[in-house]
Amino acid sequence: MREIVSDSRSCTGCSACSQVCPMGAVAMAANDEGFLYPLIDEDKCSDCGLCIRTCPVNRALGVAGAPMGTHKGADSAGNVKGDGSKKKAFACYAKDDDIRDKSSSGGIFSQLAEKTLEKNGVVFGAGFDSDFRVRHSHIEGIDDLDMLRRSKYVQSDMEDTFRDVNKFLREGRHVLFCGTPCQTAGLSSYLGGDHERLLICDLACYGVPSPKVWSMYLEYLENKYASKVKSVSFRNKSGGWKNNRMDIAFENGDRYLVETKKELYFMGFSKNIFNRTSCFDCKFRVWNSSADITLADFWGIERMGGIIEDDNKGVSLTIIHSPKGEEALSEIADNVRISPCDLDEAVKYNPRLVSSAAEPAGRKAFFADMAAGYDFDRLRKKYMDNTSMKYKMKCMLKRMLGRG
Ligand SMILES: Cc1cc2nc3c(=O)[nH]c(=O)nc-3n(C[C@H](O)[C@H](O)[C@H](O)COP(=O)(O)OP(=O)(O)OC[C@H]3O[C@@H](n4cnc5c(N)ncnc54)[C@H](O)[C@@H]3O)c2cc1C
């Protein structure tokens, strides 16, 4: 089987290769870990190489035939040197407390989305389907906005959204596309060149967890609560933005509301144990963003010298990469509190903006156990649950052996 991405561990699953193929020869299929990878149908493939040239990872790596760079402000060789002094950054939050409460950080995505919809535009982002799988889709009305709000800490399936973006742009519609940096790099690469009516927004990204592990987790909870899941929020702010809670409601009226620090799925996520391999050497962090705007939680805001009121309701670090991004922020300025900040200082408190986490030693074993048939309960005891006796003993043993 031929490979599209020169280094398969770096494939992000953005699906640009699949969506760009005129022969329909590239399908996205889940591997054993549950992540989507391209699969070429040799019978349909005409060997034109478009998939290889469009792959944003190949472009970032300078693989022969792939034009370099997808990011704003790249030089002719596609290089951008990390330098916060060349980008504008702001601490921002929506003035409307309700929007802020419903959003992960300061609700800036919602404000950008509202503005796009006001212009009869289309907004793309990640939502849940009826089985709580995470998928990218689009909305055209404000009543549907809530389904795209808030972070879902699972890799989303891009479906055919790049093609849909292209279609709407050709119809002359305004489009806001929001996704992880690798997804927006895929979109930029797929479209090629800038589009006046397209605003691209990416996110600071810790890494993307496996959709399969997420499904196993929901199944585990459904068994435990003897009921189907009715709603999920990874970012319930009832205990304050900095004391984030996982909030899962069940059809029988039960509710699982647990602070992130003590929450099982988040324990695994924070250890990077079930994140995609490409996340450990991400090519698209903030200095290489292909977006007009990057949004992040403004962690460390309390150490930024009071640049904006920190009332624990959520502040977005908003990084501007292009004049279009700057214009978009000025368009929502009436509804948003905005205060300029020093980006180099801000990234100190949000490491994933600029650097990838190291692959944890236990990741391979985790997926090997999963392939061997471990259910979620066994996996959590062995790899995730900081509070389980087995986990504590393992840590103690490691410390005794001088490896912890
Ligand atoms: C997997 C993941 C990891 C993140 N890691 C960090 C981090 O390390 N540090 C940090 O500061 N911020 C991180 N964020 C971003 C942060 O959680 C907020 O999304 C950001 O602050 C914007 O908040 P908001 O209030 O403006 O908008 P929100 O209303 O929260 O909207 C966020 C946008 O993200 C999109 N989105 C949600 N889930 C996904 C997904 N799975 N894939 C792609 N797009 C999605 C939504 O469609 C929406 O457009 C991460 C987000 C995700 C999805």
Tab-separated table of N, CA, C and O and ligand atoms in Angstrom, residues 103-110 124-126 134 136 148-156 178-180 183 203-209 235 269 295-297 299 316 350 352, ligand 1:
chain	number	residue	atom	x	y	z
A	103	SER	N	-19.642	28.785	26.741
A	103	SER	CA	-18.453	28.580	25.910
A	103	SER	C	-17.289	28.036	26.739
A	103	SER	O	-17.302	28.124	27.965
A	104	SER	N	-16.271	27.536	26.048
A	104	SER	CA	-15.119	26.965	26.772
A	104	SER	C	-14.324	28.032	27.495
A	104	SER	O	-14.001	27.894	28.665
A	105	SER	N	-13.976	29.076	26.768
A	105	SER	CA	-13.187	30.123	27.427
A	105	SER	C	-13.999	31.420	27.434
A	105	SER	O	-14.943	31.539	28.214
A	106	GLY	N	-13.666	32.375	26.546
A	106	GLY	CA	-14.353	33.680	26.610
A	106	GLY	C	-15.506	33.867	25.637
A	106	GLY	O	-16.069	34.957	25.549
A	107	GLY	N	-15.833	32.818	24.877
A	107	GLY	CA	-16.972	32.930	23.957
A	107	GLY	C	-16.673	33.700	22.678
A	107	GLY	O	-17.586	34.186	22.007
A	108	ILE	N	-15.408	33.767	22.300
A	108	ILE	CA	-15.057	34.543	21.093
A	108	ILE	C	-15.497	33.810	19.825
A	108	ILE	O	-15.949	34.431	18.859
A	109	PHE	N	-15.412	32.481	19.861
A	109	PHE	CA	-15.925	31.733	18.694
A	109	PHE	C	-17.386	32.105	18.437
A	109	PHE	O	-17.778	32.372	17.293
A	110	SER	N	-18.207	32.140	19.477
A	110	SER	CA	-19.642	32.452	19.298
A	110	SER	C	-19.842	33.837	18.698
A	110	SER	O	-20.705	34.034	17.845
A	124	PHE	N	-18.668	26.664	10.200
A	124	PHE	CA	-18.249	25.259	10.322
A	124	PHE	C	-17.537	25.045	11.664
A	124	PHE	O	-16.711	25.865	12.080
A	125	GLY	N	-17.857	23.950	12.314
A	125	GLY	CA	-17.187	23.603	13.569
A	125	GLY	C	-17.514	22.165	13.934
A	125	GLY	O	-18.137	21.428	13.160
A	126	ALA	N	-17.103	21.762	15.134
A	126	ALA	CA	-17.291	20.371	15.565
A	126	ALA	C	-18.493	20.244	16.507
A	126	ALA	O	-18.628	21.020	17.450
A	134	VAL	N	-17.920	12.777	17.451
A	134	VAL	CA	-17.622	14.181	17.149
A	134	VAL	C	-17.352	14.339	15.652
A	134	VAL	O	-16.507	13.643	15.094
A	136	HIS	N	-17.344	17.250	12.183
A	136	HIS	CA	-17.451	18.613	11.678
A	136	HIS	C	-18.693	18.737	10.796
A	136	HIS	O	-19.020	17.811	10.055
A	148	LEU	N	-22.276	23.747	17.997
A	148	LEU	CA	-20.840	23.855	17.648
A	148	LEU	C	-20.013	24.446	18.789
A	148	LEU	O	-18.781	24.421	18.753
A	149	ARG	N	-20.718	25.037	19.757
A	149	ARG	CA	-19.978	25.655	20.867
A	149	ARG	C	-19.263	24.618	21.725
A	149	ARG	O	-19.694	23.485	21.811
A	150	ARG	N	-18.280	25.076	22.451
A	150	ARG	CA	-17.556	24.289	23.469
A	150	ARG	C	-16.647	23.214	22.859
A	150	ARG	O	-16.986	22.589	21.870
A	151	SER	N	-15.523	23.035	23.530
A	151	SER	CA	-14.537	22.050	23.084
A	151	SER	C	-15.027	20.636	23.349
A	151	SER	O	-15.573	20.352	24.413
A	152	LYS	N	-14.824	19.789	22.338
A	152	LYS	CA	-15.057	18.353	22.504
A	152	LYS	C	-13.673	17.719	22.413
A	152	LYS	O	-13.028	17.805	21.348
A	153	TYR	N	-13.215	17.094	23.468
A	153	TYR	CA	-11.842	16.604	23.496
A	153	TYR	C	-11.734	15.198	22.892
A	153	TYR	O	-11.403	14.223	23.568
A	154	VAL	N	-12.033	15.173	21.599
A	154	VAL	CA	-12.010	13.955	20.792
A	154	VAL	C	-11.679	14.417	19.372
A	154	VAL	O	-12.154	15.486	18.977
A	155	GLN	N	-10.925	13.629	18.611
A	155	GLN	CA	-10.662	14.096	17.239
A	155	GLN	C	-11.958	14.056	16.433
A	155	GLN	O	-12.656	13.039	16.395
A	156	SER	N	-12.257	15.174	15.770
A	156	SER	CA	-13.504	15.218	14.993
A	156	SER	C	-13.267	14.682	13.587
A	156	SER	O	-12.168	14.799	13.034
A	178	CYS	N	-13.853	26.766	11.889
A	178	CYS	CA	-13.079	26.629	13.125
A	178	CYS	C	-12.698	25.168	13.344
A	178	CYS	O	-13.540	24.270	13.207
A	179	GLY	N	-11.451	24.921	13.663
A	179	GLY	CA	-10.997	23.551	13.917
A	179	GLY	C	-9.623	23.557	14.551
A	179	GLY	O	-9.053	24.623	14.851
A	180	THR	N	-9.080	22.363	14.752
A	180	THR	CA	-7.719	22.271	15.292
A	180	THR	C	-6.733	22.778	14.219
A	180	THR	O	-7.072	22.804	13.023
A	183	GLN	N	-6.375	20.649	11.172
A	183	GLN	CA	-7.555	20.655	10.294
A	183	GLN	C	-7.592	21.923	9.442
A	183	GLN	O	-7.914	21.881	8.250
A	203	LEU	N	-7.459	26.588	17.029
A	203	LEU	CA	-7.480	26.537	18.496
A	203	LEU	C	-6.104	26.154	19.015
A	203	LEU	O	-5.398	25.388	18.352
A	204	ALA	N	-5.758	26.642	20.182
A	204	ALA	CA	-4.618	26.024	20.868
A	204	ALA	C	-5.013	24.566	21.035
A	204	ALA	O	-6.165	24.269	21.325
A	205	CYS	N	-4.086	23.650	20.810
A	205	CYS	CA	-4.514	22.243	20.844
A	205	CYS	C	-3.557	21.391	21.665
A	205	CYS	O	-2.385	21.230	21.313
A	206	TYR	N	-4.084	20.819	22.721
A	206	TYR	CA	-3.328	19.949	23.619
A	206	TYR	C	-2.965	18.642	22.915
A	206	TYR	O	-1.951	18.012	23.193
A	207	GLY	N	-3.830	18.259	21.940
A	207	GLY	CA	-3.713	16.976	21.248
A	207	GLY	C	-5.112	16.420	21.094
A	207	GLY	O	-6.022	16.855	21.812
A	208	VAL	N	-5.298	15.495	20.147
A	208	VAL	CA	-6.658	14.976	19.946
A	208	VAL	C	-6.774	13.510	20.349
A	208	VAL	O	-6.058	12.655	19.840
A	209	PRO	N	-7.695	13.205	21.259
A	209	PRO	CA	-7.907	11.829	21.706
A	209	PRO	C	-8.624	10.955	20.673
A	209	PRO	O	-9.324	11.458	19.786
A	235	ARG	N	-17.063	21.050	29.209
A	235	ARG	CA	-16.660	22.324	29.793
A	235	ARG	C	-17.804	22.965	30.581
A	235	ARG	O	-18.251	24.062	30.264
A	269	PHE	N	-6.548	11.886	29.184
A	269	PHE	CA	-6.263	12.941	28.195
A	269	PHE	C	-5.049	13.757	28.645
A	269	PHE	O	-4.126	14.000	27.858
A	295	LEU	N	-7.584	30.816	18.825
A	295	LEU	CA	-8.246	31.004	20.119
A	295	LEU	C	-7.701	29.999	21.132
A	295	LEU	O	-7.470	28.834	20.798
A	296	ALA	N	-7.540	30.469	22.356
A	296	ALA	CA	-7.063	29.586	23.434
A	296	ALA	C	-7.694	30.028	24.745
A	296	ALA	O	-8.190	31.149	24.861
A	297	ASP	N	-7.677	29.130	25.719
A	297	ASP	CA	-7.984	29.542	27.082
A	297	ASP	C	-6.832	30.429	27.538
A	297	ASP	O	-5.665	30.070	27.327
A	299	TRP	N	-5.034	30.717	30.046
A	299	TRP	CA	-4.488	30.229	31.321
A	299	TRP	C	-3.366	31.177	31.737
A	299	TRP	O	-2.604	31.652	30.899
A	316	SER	N	-10.572	34.405	26.705
A	316	SER	CA	-9.911	33.797	25.526
A	316	SER	C	-8.647	34.567	25.193
A	316	SER	O	-8.684	35.796	25.059
A	350	ASN	N	0.737	28.539	28.531
A	350	ASN	CA	-0.062	27.666	27.678
A	350	ASN	C	0.877	26.922	26.729
A	350	ASN	O	0.941	27.207	25.529
A	352	ARG	N	1.097	24.181	25.118
A	352	ARG	CA	0.702	23.476	23.889
A	352	ARG	C	0.502	24.418	22.710
A	352	ARG	O	0.378	23.974	21.573
B	1	LIG	C1	-8.961	18.951	21.278
B	1	LIG	C2	-8.782	20.347	21.832
B	1	LIG	C3	-7.669	20.658	22.586
B	1	LIG	C4	-7.480	21.954	23.114
B	1	LIG	N1	-6.358	22.233	23.832
B	1	LIG	C5	-6.172	23.477	24.336
B	1	LIG	C6	-4.999	23.805	25.107
B	1	LIG	O1	-4.104	22.974	25.335
B	1	LIG	N2	-4.868	25.084	25.581
B	1	LIG	C7	-5.824	26.035	25.342
B	1	LIG	O2	-5.670	27.158	25.778
B	1	LIG	N3	-6.929	25.760	24.601
B	1	LIG	C8	-7.128	24.517	24.100
B	1	LIG	N4	-8.247	24.237	23.333
B	1	LIG	C9	-9.122	25.363	22.914
B	1	LIG	C10	-10.097	25.819	23.983
B	1	LIG	O3	-10.642	24.686	24.633
B	1	LIG	C11	-11.260	26.649	23.374
B	1	LIG	O4	-11.771	25.973	22.249
B	1	LIG	C12	-10.865	28.011	22.930
B	1	LIG	O5	-10.414	28.740	24.049
B	1	LIG	C13	-12.044	28.767	22.279
B	1	LIG	O6	-13.043	28.978	23.215
B	1	LIG	P1	-14.325	29.872	22.920
B	1	LIG	O7	-14.972	30.113	24.244
B	1	LIG	O8	-13.973	31.077	22.117
B	1	LIG	O9	-15.196	29.014	21.933
B	1	LIG	P2	-16.046	27.634	22.084
B	1	LIG	O10	-17.500	27.901	22.067
B	1	LIG	O11	-15.526	26.823	23.161
B	1	LIG	O12	-15.799	27.016	20.648
B	1	LIG	C14	-14.702	26.344	20.300
B	1	LIG	C15	-14.675	25.976	18.831
B	1	LIG	O13	-13.927	24.781	18.791
B	1	LIG	C16	-14.511	23.880	17.906
B	1	LIG	N5	-14.232	22.525	18.379
B	1	LIG	C17	-14.745	21.923	19.468
B	1	LIG	N6	-14.282	20.680	19.571
B	1	LIG	C18	-13.473	20.472	18.517
B	1	LIG	C19	-12.728	19.365	18.057
B	1	LIG	N7	-12.713	18.203	18.701
B	1	LIG	N8	-12.015	19.505	16.939
B	1	LIG	C20	-12.012	20.665	16.250
B	1	LIG	N9	-12.712	21.761	16.621
B	1	LIG	C21	-13.429	21.663	17.755
B	1	LIG	C22	-15.987	24.212	17.991
B	1	LIG	O14	-16.661	23.792	16.848
B	1	LIG	C23	-15.967	25.705	18.108
B	1	LIG	O15	-15.877	26.199	16.809
B	1	LIG	C24	-8.468	22.956	22.840
B	1	LIG	C25	-9.601	22.617	22.086
B	1	LIG	C26	-9.772	21.343	21.584
B	1	LIG	C27	-11.008	21.022	20.754
